[in-house]
Short mmCIF file of C-alpha atoms in Angstrom, two decimals:
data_model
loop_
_atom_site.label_atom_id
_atom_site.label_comp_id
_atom_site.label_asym_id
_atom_site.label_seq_id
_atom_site.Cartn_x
_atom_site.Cartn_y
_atom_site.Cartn_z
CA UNK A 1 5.22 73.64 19.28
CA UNK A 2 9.15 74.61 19.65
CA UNK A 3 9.74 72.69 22.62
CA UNK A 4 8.31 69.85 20.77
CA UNK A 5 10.01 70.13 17.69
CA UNK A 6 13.20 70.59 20.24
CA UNK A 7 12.63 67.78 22.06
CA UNK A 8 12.25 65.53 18.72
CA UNK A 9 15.17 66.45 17.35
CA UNK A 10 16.97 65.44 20.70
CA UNK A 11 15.57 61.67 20.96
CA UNK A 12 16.22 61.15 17.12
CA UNK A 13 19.69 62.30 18.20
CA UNK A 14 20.36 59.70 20.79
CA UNK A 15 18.64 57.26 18.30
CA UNK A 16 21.37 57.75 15.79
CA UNK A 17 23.92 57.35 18.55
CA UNK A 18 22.88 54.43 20.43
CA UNK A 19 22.63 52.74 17.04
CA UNK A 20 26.45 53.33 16.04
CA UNK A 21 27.68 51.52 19.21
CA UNK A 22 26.91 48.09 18.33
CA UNK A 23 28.05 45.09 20.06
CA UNK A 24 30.83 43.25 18.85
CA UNK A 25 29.79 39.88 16.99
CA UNK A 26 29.41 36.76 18.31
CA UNK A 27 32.50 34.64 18.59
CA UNK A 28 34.49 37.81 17.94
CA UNK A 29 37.93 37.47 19.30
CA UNK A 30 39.10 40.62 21.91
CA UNK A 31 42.82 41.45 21.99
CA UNK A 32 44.21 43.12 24.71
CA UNK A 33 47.17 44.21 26.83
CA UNK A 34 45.71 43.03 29.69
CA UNK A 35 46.67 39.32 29.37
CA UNK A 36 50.04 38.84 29.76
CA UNK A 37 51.69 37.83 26.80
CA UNK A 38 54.15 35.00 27.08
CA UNK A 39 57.96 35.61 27.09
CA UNK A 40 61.31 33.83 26.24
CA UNK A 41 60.05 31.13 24.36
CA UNK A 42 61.91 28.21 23.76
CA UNK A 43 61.44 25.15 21.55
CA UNK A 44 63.17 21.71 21.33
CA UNK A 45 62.49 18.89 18.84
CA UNK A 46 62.21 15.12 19.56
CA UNK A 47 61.14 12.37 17.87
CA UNK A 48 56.94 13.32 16.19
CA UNK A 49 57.46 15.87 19.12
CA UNK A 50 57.71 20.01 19.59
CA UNK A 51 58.56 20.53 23.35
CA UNK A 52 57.83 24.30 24.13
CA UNK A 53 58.91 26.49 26.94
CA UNK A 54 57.86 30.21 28.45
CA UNK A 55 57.14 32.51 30.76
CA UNK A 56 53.85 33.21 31.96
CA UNK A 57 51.35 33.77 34.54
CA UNK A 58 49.85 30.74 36.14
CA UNK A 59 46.57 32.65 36.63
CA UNK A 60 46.21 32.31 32.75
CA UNK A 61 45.49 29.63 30.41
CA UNK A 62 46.93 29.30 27.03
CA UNK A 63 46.85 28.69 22.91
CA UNK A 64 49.55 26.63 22.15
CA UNK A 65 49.36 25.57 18.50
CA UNK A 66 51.05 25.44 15.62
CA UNK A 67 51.02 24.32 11.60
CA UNK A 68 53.23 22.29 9.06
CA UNK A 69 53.43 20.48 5.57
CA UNK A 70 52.91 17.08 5.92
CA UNK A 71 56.24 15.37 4.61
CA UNK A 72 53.93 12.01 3.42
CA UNK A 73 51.07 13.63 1.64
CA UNK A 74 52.24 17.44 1.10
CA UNK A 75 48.90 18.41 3.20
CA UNK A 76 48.96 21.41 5.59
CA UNK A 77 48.58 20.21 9.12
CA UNK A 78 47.42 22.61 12.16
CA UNK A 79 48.17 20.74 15.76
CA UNK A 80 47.33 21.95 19.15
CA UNK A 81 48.82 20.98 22.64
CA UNK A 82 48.26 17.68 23.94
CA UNK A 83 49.55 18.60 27.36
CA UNK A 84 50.43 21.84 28.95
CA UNK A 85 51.27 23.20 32.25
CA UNK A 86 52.58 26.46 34.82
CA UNK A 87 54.27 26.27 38.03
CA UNK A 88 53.79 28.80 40.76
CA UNK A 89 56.56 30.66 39.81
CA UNK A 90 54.38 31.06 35.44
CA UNK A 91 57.19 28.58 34.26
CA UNK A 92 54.85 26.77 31.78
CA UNK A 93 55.61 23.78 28.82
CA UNK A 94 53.66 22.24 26.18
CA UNK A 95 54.22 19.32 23.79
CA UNK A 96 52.33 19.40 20.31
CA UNK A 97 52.67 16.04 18.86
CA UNK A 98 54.48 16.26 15.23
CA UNK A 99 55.30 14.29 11.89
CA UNK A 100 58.75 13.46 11.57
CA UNK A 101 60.58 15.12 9.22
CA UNK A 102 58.41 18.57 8.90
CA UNK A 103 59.18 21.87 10.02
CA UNK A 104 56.69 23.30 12.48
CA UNK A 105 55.47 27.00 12.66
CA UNK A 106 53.86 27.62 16.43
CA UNK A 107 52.72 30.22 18.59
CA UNK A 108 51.67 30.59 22.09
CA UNK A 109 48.86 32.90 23.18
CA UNK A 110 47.38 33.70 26.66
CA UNK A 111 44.11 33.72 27.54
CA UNK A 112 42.58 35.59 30.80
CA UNK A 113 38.90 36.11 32.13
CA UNK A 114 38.42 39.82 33.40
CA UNK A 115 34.63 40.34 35.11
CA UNK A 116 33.39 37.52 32.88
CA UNK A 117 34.78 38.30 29.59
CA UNK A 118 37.02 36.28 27.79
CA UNK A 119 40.33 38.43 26.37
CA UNK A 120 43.29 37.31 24.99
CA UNK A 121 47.08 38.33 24.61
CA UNK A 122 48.58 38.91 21.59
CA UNK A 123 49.95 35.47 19.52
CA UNK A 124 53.61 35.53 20.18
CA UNK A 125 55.36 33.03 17.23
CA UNK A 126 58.13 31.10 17.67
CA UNK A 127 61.07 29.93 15.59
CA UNK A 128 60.16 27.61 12.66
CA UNK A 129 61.25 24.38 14.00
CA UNK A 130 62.94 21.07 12.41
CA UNK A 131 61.19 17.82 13.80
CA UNK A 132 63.94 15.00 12.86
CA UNK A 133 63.45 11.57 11.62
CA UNK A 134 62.80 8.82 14.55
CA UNK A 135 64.31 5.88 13.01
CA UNK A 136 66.66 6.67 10.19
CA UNK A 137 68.11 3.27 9.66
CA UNK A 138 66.44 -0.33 10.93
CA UNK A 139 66.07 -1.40 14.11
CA UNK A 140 68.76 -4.08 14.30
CA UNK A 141 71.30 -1.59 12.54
CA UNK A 142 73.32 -0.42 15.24
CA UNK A 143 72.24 2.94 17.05
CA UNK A 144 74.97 4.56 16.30
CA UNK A 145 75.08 4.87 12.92
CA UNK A 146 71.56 7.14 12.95
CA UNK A 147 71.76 10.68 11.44
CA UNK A 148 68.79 12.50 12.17
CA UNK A 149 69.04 14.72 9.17
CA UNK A 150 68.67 11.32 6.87
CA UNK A 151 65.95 9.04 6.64
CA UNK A 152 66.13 5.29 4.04
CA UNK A 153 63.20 3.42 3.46
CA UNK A 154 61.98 0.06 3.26
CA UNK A 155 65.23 -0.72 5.28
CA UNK A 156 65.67 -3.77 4.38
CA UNK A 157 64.97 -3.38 0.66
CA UNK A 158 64.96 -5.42 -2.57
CA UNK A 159 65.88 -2.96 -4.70
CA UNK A 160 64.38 0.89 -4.59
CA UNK A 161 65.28 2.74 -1.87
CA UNK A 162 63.49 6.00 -0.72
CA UNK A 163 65.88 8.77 1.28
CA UNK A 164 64.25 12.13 2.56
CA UNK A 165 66.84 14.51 3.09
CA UNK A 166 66.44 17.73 5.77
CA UNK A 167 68.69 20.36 4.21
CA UNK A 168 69.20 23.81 5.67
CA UNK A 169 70.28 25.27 2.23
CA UNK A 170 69.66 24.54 -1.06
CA UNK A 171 72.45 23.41 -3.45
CA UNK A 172 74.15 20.12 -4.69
CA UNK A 173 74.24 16.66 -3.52
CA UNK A 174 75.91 13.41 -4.01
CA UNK A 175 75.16 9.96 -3.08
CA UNK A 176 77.81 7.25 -2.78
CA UNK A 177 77.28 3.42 -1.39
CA UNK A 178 80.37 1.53 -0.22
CA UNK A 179 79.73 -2.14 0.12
CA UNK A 180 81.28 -4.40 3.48
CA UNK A 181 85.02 -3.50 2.00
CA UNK A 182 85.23 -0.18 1.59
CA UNK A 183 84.41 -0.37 -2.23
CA UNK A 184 82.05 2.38 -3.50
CA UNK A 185 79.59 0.26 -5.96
CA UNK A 186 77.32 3.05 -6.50
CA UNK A 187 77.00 6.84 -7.17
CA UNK A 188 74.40 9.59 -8.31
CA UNK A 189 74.28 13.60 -8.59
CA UNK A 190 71.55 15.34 -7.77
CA UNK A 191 70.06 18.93 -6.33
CA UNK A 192 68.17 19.26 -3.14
CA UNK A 193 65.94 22.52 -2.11
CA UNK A 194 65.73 24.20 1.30
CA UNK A 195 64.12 22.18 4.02
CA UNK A 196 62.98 18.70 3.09
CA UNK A 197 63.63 16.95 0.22
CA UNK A 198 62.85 13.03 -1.35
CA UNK A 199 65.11 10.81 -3.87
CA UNK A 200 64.45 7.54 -5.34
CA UNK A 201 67.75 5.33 -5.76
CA UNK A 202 67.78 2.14 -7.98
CA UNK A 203 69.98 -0.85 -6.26
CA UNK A 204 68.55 -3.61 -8.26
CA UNK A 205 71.01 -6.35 -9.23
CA UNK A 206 73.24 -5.33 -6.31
CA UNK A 207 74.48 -8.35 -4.11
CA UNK A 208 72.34 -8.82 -1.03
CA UNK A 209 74.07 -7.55 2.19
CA UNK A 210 74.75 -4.85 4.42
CA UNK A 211 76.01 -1.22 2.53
CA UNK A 212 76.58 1.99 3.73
CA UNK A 213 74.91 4.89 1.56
CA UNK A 214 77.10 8.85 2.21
CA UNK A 215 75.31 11.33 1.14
CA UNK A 216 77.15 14.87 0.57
CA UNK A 217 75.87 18.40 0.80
CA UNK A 218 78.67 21.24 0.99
CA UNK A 219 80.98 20.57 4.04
CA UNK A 220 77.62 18.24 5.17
CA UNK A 221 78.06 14.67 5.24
CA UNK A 222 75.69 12.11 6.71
CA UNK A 223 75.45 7.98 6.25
CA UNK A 224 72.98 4.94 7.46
CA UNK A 225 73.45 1.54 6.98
CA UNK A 226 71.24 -0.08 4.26
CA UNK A 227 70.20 -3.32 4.04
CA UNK A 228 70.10 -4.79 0.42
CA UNK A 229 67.97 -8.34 0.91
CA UNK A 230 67.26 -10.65 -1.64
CA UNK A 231 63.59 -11.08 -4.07
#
């Protein structure tokens, strides 16, 4: 009767125990160590483009994705890779296509296989990133006279003019619109925020022609060419 009370006991024991390990949940996402995270990234901007650099292993595969505010609608946007890539040597790249004029957090994370299972490193973040403006000014103004930090729009215009503004600090600003001369024919105060920021400039019952809109933030200065056309 004591060996089979004993011997109860001991399977209700190993009951209990198996039951505590259970298996981790479907879909459940294992970091580890053991995938190499990726090193010395580096980002550059283009045109509705992130262009991201690192060093990896080429035996892994990789995450690449990355989040930002919508500059049109205000809307948060996640993006993943469209392309990505290693070399022999782990030197690997991605592109993550971008809205102009929003600044991009983005991560890389690798990915490895080990006896069937499906690990992954853990997310390394890059440096918020600035994607500038593809066409601040129209496309018969002359290329040089584009400052990425400024976007005008519609360019031409009959009268209201639009300009988003990238501004790494917040603080003052000042518009000012010379016409073909030299003459400044316009002028307006205002305040911009950190980051990105949108103004709305009345040039009704100004001649039409070509002007040249300054705007001034601190030591920062940047100008386009507007076009003023007629109704």
């Amino acid at each position: 009767m004591k060996i089979f009370l004993l011997l109860n006991t001991l399977l209700l024991a190993a009951g209990s125990i198996t039951f505590s390990q259970q298996c981790p949940q479907a879909g459940l996402k294992i970091q580890t160590p053991v995938c190499d995270s990726p090193k010395n990234l580096i980002a550059k901007a283009a045109c509705e483009a992130l262009h991201i650099k690192w060093k990896g292993n080429k035996d892994q595969a990789y995450i690449v994705k990355a989040n930002y505010i919508d500059p049109a609608t205000s809307q948060l946007v996640e993006a993943e890779a469209a392309k990505q890539s290693c070399d022999n040597n782990g030197n690997c790249s991605a592109t993550i296509r971008i809205k102009e004029g929003a600044t991009v957090n983005w991560s890389v994370e690798a990915v490895c296989s080990i006896n069937g299972a499906t690990l992954y490193s853990a997310e390394t973040k890059g440096e918020a990133t600035f994607i500038p403006y593809c066409n601040s000014i129209a496309d018969n103004i002359n290329k040089e006279n584009t400052d990425k930090a400024i976007r005008v729009y519609p360019n031409p215009t009959t009268g209201y003019l639009t300009v988003e503004y990238y501004s790494k600090t917040a603080g003052n600003i000042e518009f000012k619109i010379y016409d073909v001369s030299g003459k400044m024919v316009y002028k307006q105060s205002g305040s911009s925020v950190k980051t990105n920021n949108r103004y709305q400039l009345d040039l009704r019952g100004f001649a039409a022609g070509v002007y040249t809109l300054k705007l001034t933030h601190g030591t920062a200065v940047s100008q386009v060419k507007v076009i003023l056309s007629g109704d």
